mmCIF file of C-alpha atoms in Angstrom:
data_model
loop_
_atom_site.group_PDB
_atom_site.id
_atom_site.type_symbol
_atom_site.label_atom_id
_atom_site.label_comp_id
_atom_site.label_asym_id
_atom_site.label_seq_id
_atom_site.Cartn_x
_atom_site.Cartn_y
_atom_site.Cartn_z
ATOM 1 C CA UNK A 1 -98.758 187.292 233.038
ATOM 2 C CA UNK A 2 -102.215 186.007 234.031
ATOM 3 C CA UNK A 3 -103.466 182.678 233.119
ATOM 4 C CA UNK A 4 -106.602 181.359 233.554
ATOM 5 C CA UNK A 5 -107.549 179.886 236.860
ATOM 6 C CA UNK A 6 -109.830 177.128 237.654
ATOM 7 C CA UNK A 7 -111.413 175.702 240.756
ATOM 8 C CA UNK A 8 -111.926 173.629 242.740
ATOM 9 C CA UNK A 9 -108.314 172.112 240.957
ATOM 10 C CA UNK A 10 -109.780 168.515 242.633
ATOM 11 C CA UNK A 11 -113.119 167.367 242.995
ATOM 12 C CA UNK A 12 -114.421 163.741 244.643
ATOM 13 C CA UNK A 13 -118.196 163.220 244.357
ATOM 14 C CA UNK A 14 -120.938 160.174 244.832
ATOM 15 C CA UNK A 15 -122.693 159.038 241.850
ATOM 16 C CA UNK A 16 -126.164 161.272 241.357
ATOM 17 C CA UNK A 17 -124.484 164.270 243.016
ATOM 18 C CA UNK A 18 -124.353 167.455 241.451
ATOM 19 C CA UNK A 19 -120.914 169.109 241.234
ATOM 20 C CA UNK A 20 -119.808 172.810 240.005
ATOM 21 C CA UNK A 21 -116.821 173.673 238.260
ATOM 22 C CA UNK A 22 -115.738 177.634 238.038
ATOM 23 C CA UNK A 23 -113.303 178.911 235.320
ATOM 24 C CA UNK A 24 -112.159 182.965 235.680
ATOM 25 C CA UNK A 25 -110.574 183.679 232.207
ATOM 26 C CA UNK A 26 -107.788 185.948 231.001
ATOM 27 C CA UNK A 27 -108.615 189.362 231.496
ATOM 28 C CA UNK A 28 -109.750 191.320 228.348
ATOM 29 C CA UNK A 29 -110.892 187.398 227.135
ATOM 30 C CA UNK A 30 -114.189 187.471 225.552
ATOM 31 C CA UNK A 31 -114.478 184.045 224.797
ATOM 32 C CA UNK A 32 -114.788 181.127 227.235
ATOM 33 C CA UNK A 33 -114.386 177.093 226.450
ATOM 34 C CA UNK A 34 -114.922 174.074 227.885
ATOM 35 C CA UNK A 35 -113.212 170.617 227.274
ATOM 36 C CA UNK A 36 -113.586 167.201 228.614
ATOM 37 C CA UNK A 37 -110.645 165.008 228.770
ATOM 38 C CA UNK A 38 -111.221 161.435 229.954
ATOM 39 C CA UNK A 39 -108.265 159.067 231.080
ATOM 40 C CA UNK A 40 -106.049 158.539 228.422
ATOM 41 C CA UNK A 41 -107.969 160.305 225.713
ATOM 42 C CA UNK A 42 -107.848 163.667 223.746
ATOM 43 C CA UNK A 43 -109.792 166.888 225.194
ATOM 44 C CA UNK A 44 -113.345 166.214 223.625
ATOM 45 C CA UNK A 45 -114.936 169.930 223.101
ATOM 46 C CA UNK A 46 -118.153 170.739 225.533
ATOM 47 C CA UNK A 47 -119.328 174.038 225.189
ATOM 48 C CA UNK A 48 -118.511 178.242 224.602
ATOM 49 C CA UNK A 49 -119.199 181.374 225.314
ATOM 50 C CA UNK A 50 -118.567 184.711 223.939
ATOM 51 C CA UNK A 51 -119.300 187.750 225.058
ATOM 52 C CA UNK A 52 -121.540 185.936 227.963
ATOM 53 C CA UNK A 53 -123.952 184.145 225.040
ATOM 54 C CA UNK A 54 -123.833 180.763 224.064
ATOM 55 C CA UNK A 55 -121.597 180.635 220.730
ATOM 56 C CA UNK A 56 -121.320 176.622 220.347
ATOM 57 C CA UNK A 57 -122.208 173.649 221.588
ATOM 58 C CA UNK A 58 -119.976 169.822 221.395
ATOM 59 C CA UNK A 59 -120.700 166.983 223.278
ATOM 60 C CA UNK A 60 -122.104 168.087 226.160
ATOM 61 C CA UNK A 61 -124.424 165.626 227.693
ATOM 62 C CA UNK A 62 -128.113 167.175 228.611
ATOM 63 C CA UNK A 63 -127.045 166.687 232.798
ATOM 64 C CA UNK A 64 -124.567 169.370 232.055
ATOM 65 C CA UNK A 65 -125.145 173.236 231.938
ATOM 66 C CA UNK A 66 -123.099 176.125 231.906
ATOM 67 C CA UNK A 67 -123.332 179.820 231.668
ATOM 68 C CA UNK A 68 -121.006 182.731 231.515
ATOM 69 C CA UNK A 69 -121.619 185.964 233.847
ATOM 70 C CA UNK A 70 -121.053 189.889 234.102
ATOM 71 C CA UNK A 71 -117.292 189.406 234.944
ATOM 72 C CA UNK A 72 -116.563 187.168 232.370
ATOM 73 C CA UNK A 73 -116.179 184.054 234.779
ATOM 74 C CA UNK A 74 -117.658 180.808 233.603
ATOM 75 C CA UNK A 75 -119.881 177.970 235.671
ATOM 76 C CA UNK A 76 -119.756 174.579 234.420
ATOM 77 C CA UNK A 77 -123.086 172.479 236.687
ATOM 78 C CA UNK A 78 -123.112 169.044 236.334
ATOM 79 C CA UNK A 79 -125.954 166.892 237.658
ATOM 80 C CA UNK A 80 -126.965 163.416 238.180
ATOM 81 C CA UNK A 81 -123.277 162.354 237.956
ATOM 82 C CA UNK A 82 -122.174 159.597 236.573
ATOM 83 C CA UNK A 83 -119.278 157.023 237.002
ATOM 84 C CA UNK A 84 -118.000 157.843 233.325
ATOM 85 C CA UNK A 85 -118.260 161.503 233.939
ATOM 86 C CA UNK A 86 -115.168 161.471 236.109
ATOM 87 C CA UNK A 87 -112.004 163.301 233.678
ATOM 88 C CA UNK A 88 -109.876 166.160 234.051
ATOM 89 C CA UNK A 89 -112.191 169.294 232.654
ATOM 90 C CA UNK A 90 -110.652 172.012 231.069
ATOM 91 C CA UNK A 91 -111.144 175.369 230.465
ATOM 92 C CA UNK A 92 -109.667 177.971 228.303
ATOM 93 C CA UNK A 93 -110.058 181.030 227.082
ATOM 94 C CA UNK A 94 -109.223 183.427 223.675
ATOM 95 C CA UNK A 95 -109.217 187.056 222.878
ATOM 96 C CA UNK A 96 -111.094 187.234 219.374
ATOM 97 C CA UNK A 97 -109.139 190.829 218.328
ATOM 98 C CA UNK A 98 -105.532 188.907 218.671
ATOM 99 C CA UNK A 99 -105.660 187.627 215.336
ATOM 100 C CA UNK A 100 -104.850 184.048 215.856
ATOM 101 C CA UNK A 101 -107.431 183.576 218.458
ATOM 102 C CA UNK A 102 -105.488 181.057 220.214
ATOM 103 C CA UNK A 103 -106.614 179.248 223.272
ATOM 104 C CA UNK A 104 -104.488 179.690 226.617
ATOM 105 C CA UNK A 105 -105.800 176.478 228.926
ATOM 106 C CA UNK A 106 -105.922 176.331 232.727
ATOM 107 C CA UNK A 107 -104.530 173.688 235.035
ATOM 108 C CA UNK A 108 -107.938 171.705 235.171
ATOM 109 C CA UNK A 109 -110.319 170.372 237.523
ATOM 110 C CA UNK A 110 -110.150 166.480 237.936
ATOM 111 C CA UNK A 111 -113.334 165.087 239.174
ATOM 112 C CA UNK A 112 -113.775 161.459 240.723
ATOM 113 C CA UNK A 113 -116.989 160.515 241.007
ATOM 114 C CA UNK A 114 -117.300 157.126 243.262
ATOM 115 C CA UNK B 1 -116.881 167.428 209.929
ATOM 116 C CA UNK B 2 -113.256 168.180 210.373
ATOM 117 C CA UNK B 3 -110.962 164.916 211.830
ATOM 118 C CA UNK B 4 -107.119 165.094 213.052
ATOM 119 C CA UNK B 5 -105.530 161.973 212.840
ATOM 120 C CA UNK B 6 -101.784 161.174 214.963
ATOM 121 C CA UNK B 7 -100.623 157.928 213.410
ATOM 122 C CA UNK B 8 -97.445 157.529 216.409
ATOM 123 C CA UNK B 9 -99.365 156.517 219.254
ATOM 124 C CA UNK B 10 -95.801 156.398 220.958
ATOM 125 C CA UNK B 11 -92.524 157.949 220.133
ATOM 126 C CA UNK B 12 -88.877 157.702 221.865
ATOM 127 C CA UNK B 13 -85.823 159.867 221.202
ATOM 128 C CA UNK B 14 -82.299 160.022 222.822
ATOM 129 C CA UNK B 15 -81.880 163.838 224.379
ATOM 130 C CA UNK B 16 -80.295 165.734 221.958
ATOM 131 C CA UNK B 17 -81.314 164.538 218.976
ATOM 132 C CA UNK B 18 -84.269 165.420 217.014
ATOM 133 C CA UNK B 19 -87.612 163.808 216.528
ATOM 134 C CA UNK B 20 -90.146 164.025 214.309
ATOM 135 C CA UNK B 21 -93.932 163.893 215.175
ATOM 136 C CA UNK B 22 -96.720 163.339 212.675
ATOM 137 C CA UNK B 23 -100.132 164.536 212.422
ATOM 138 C CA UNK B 24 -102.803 164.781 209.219
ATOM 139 C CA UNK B 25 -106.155 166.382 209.208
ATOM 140 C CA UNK B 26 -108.871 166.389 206.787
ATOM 141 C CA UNK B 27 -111.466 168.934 206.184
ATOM 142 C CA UNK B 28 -113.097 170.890 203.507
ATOM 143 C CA UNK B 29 -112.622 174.416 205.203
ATOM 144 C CA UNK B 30 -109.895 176.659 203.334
ATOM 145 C CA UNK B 31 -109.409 179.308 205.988
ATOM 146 C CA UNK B 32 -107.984 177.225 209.140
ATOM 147 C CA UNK B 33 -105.585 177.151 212.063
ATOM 148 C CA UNK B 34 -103.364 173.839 213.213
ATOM 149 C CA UNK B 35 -101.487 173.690 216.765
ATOM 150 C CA UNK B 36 -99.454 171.374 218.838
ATOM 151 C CA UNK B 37 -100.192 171.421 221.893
ATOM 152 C CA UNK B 38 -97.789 169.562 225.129
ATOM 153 C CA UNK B 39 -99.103 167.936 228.176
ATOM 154 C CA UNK B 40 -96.821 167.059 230.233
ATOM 155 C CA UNK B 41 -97.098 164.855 233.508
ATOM 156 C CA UNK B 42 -98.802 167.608 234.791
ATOM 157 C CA UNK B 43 -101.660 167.656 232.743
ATOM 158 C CA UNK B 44 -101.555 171.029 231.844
ATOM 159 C CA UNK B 45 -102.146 172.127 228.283
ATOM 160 C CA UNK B 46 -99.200 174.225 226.753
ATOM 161 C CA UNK B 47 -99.336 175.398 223.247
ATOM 162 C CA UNK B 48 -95.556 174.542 221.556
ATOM 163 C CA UNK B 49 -96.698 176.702 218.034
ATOM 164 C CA UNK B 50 -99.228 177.431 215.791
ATOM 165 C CA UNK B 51 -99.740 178.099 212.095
ATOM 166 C CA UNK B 52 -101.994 180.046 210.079
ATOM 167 C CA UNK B 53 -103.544 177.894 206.415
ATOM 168 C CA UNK B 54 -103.174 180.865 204.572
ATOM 169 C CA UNK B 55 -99.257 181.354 205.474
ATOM 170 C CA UNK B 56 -96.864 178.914 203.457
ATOM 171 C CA UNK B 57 -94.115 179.787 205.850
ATOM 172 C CA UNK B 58 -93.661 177.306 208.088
ATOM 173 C CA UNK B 59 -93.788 178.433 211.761
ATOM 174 C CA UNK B 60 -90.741 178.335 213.857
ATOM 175 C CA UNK B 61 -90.587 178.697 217.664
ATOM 176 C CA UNK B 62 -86.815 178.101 219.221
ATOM 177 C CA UNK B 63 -86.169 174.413 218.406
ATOM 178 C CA UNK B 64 -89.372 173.589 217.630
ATOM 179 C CA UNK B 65 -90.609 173.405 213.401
ATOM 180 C CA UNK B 66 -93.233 172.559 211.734
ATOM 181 C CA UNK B 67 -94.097 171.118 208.040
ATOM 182 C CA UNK B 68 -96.820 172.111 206.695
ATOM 183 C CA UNK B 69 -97.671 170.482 203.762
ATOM 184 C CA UNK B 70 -101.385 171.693 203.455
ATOM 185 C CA UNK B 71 -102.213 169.842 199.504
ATOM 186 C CA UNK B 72 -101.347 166.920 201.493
ATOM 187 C CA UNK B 73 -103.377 168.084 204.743
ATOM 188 C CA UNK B 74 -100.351 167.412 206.897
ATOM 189 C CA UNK B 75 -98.739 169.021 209.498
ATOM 190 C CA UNK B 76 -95.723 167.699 211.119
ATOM 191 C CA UNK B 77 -93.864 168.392 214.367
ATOM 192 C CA UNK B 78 -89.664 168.475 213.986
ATOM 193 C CA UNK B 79 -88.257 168.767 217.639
ATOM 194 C CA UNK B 80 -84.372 169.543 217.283
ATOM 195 C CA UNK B 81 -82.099 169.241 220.388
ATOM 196 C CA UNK B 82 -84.579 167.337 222.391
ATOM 197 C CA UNK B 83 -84.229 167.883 226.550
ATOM 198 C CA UNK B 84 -85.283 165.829 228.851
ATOM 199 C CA UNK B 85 -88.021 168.141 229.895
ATOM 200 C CA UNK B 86 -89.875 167.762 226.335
ATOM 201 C CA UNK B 87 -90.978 164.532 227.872
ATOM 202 C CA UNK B 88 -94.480 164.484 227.711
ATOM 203 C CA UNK B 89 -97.757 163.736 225.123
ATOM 204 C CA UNK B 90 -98.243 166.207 222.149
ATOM 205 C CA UNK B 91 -101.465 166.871 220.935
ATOM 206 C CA UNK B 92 -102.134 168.145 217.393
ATOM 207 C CA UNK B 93 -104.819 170.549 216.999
ATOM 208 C CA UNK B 94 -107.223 171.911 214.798
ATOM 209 C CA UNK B 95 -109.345 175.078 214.566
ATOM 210 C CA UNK B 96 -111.904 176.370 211.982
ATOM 211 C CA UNK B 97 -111.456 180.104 211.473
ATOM 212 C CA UNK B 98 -114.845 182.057 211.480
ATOM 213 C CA UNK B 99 -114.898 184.676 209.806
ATOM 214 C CA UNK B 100 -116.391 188.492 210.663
ATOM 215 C CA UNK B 101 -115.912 188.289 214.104
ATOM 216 C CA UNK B 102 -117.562 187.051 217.063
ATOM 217 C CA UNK B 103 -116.458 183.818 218.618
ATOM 218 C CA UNK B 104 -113.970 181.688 217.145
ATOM 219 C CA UNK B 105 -114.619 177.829 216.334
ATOM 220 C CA UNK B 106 -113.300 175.423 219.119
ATOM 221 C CA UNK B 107 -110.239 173.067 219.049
ATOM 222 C CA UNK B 108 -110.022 169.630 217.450
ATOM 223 C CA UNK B 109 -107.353 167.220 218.805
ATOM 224 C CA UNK B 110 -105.851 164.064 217.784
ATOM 225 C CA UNK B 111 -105.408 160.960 219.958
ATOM 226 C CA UNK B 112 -101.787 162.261 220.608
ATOM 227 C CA UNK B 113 -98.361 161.137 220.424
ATOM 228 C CA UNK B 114 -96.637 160.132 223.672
ATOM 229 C CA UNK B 115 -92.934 161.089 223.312
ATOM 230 C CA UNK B 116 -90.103 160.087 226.001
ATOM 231 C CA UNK B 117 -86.789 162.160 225.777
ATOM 232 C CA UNK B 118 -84.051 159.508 226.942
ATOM 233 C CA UNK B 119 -81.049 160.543 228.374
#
């Protein structure tokens, strides 16, 4: 079965760069999310999309956008980076007509930024 | 706001044997899903089972259980037979459910409880 892919899987980036994380969800998904999970912690919630609008927001800092497109794929941009953004990011992705709505997560992208 | 709390920051069990994993949530919502999810070495985010707020049943996938006690907002992982490859940090999980469609609420996690399978 398909899963959800993310890339790049590994990121390294300089502090103030600008990096951009892509997330192509299960097909027939209509709903995208984003999680943030620093060393050692739990996934912290970012942001999510359904149907290609915005449908809720966590703690997404204002240096971070994202957006969801025709296909269904997802861009996470993240500017001005910071030392503390560096974490494995997360995305996932739900079918809302499956009843349970559960979330099927994809391997990550783990950003360093130096 | 909704909170899920994981009281075993770490947990050991000798392979075969079964463990028990806690977890207890609070919120005011009625209609509600919990998970556990696994990450493993790997970091990848596998979802062990799932259960429903309105279903007293308690959900059951191969050897893995769960209590769900929801008066006492608790919901409680039983592990039976435990293999080496359960090995690994379990996260509980919370979700609002949101009613007449459109996009579901997101995920809620606990701090986690880092289990080791000995053999």
């Amino acid at each position: 079965a398909a899963g959800v892919i993310q890339s790049p899987r590994h990121l390294i980036k300089e502090k103030r760069e600008t990096a951009t994380l892509k997330c192509y969800p299960i097909p027939r998904h209509d709903t995208v999310y984003w999680y943030q999970q620093g060393p050692g912690q739990d996934p912290q919630f970012l942001i999510s999309f359904y149907e290609k609008m915005q449908s809720d927001k966590g703690s997404i800092p204002d240096r971070f956008s994202a957006q969801q497109f025709s296909d269904y794929h997802s861009e996470l941009n993240m500017s001005s980076l910071e030392l503390g953004d560096s974490a494995l990011y997360f995305c996932a992705s739900s079918f809302t007509g499956g009843g349970m709505n559960e979330q099927f997560f994809g391997p990550g992208t783990r950003l360093t930024v130096l | 706001a909704q909170t899920v709390t994981q009281s075993q920051p770490e947990m050991s069990v000798q392979e075969a044997e079964t463990v028990t994993l806690s977890c207890t949530y609070d919120t005011s919502e009625n209609n509600y899903y919990l998970f556990w999810y696994k990450q493993p070495p790997s970091r990848q985010m596998i979802l062990v089972i799932r259960q429903e707020a309105y279903k007293q049943q308690n959900a059951t996938e191969n050897r893995f259980s769960v209590n769900f006690q929801k008066a006492a907002k608790s919901f409680s992982l039983k592990i039976s037979d435990s293999q080496l490859g359960d090995t690994a940090m379990y996260f509980c999980a919370f979700m609002k459910h949101v009613g007449g469609g459109g996009s579901q609420g997101n995920l809620i996690f606990g701090k986690g409880t880092k289990l080791s399978v000995k053999p």
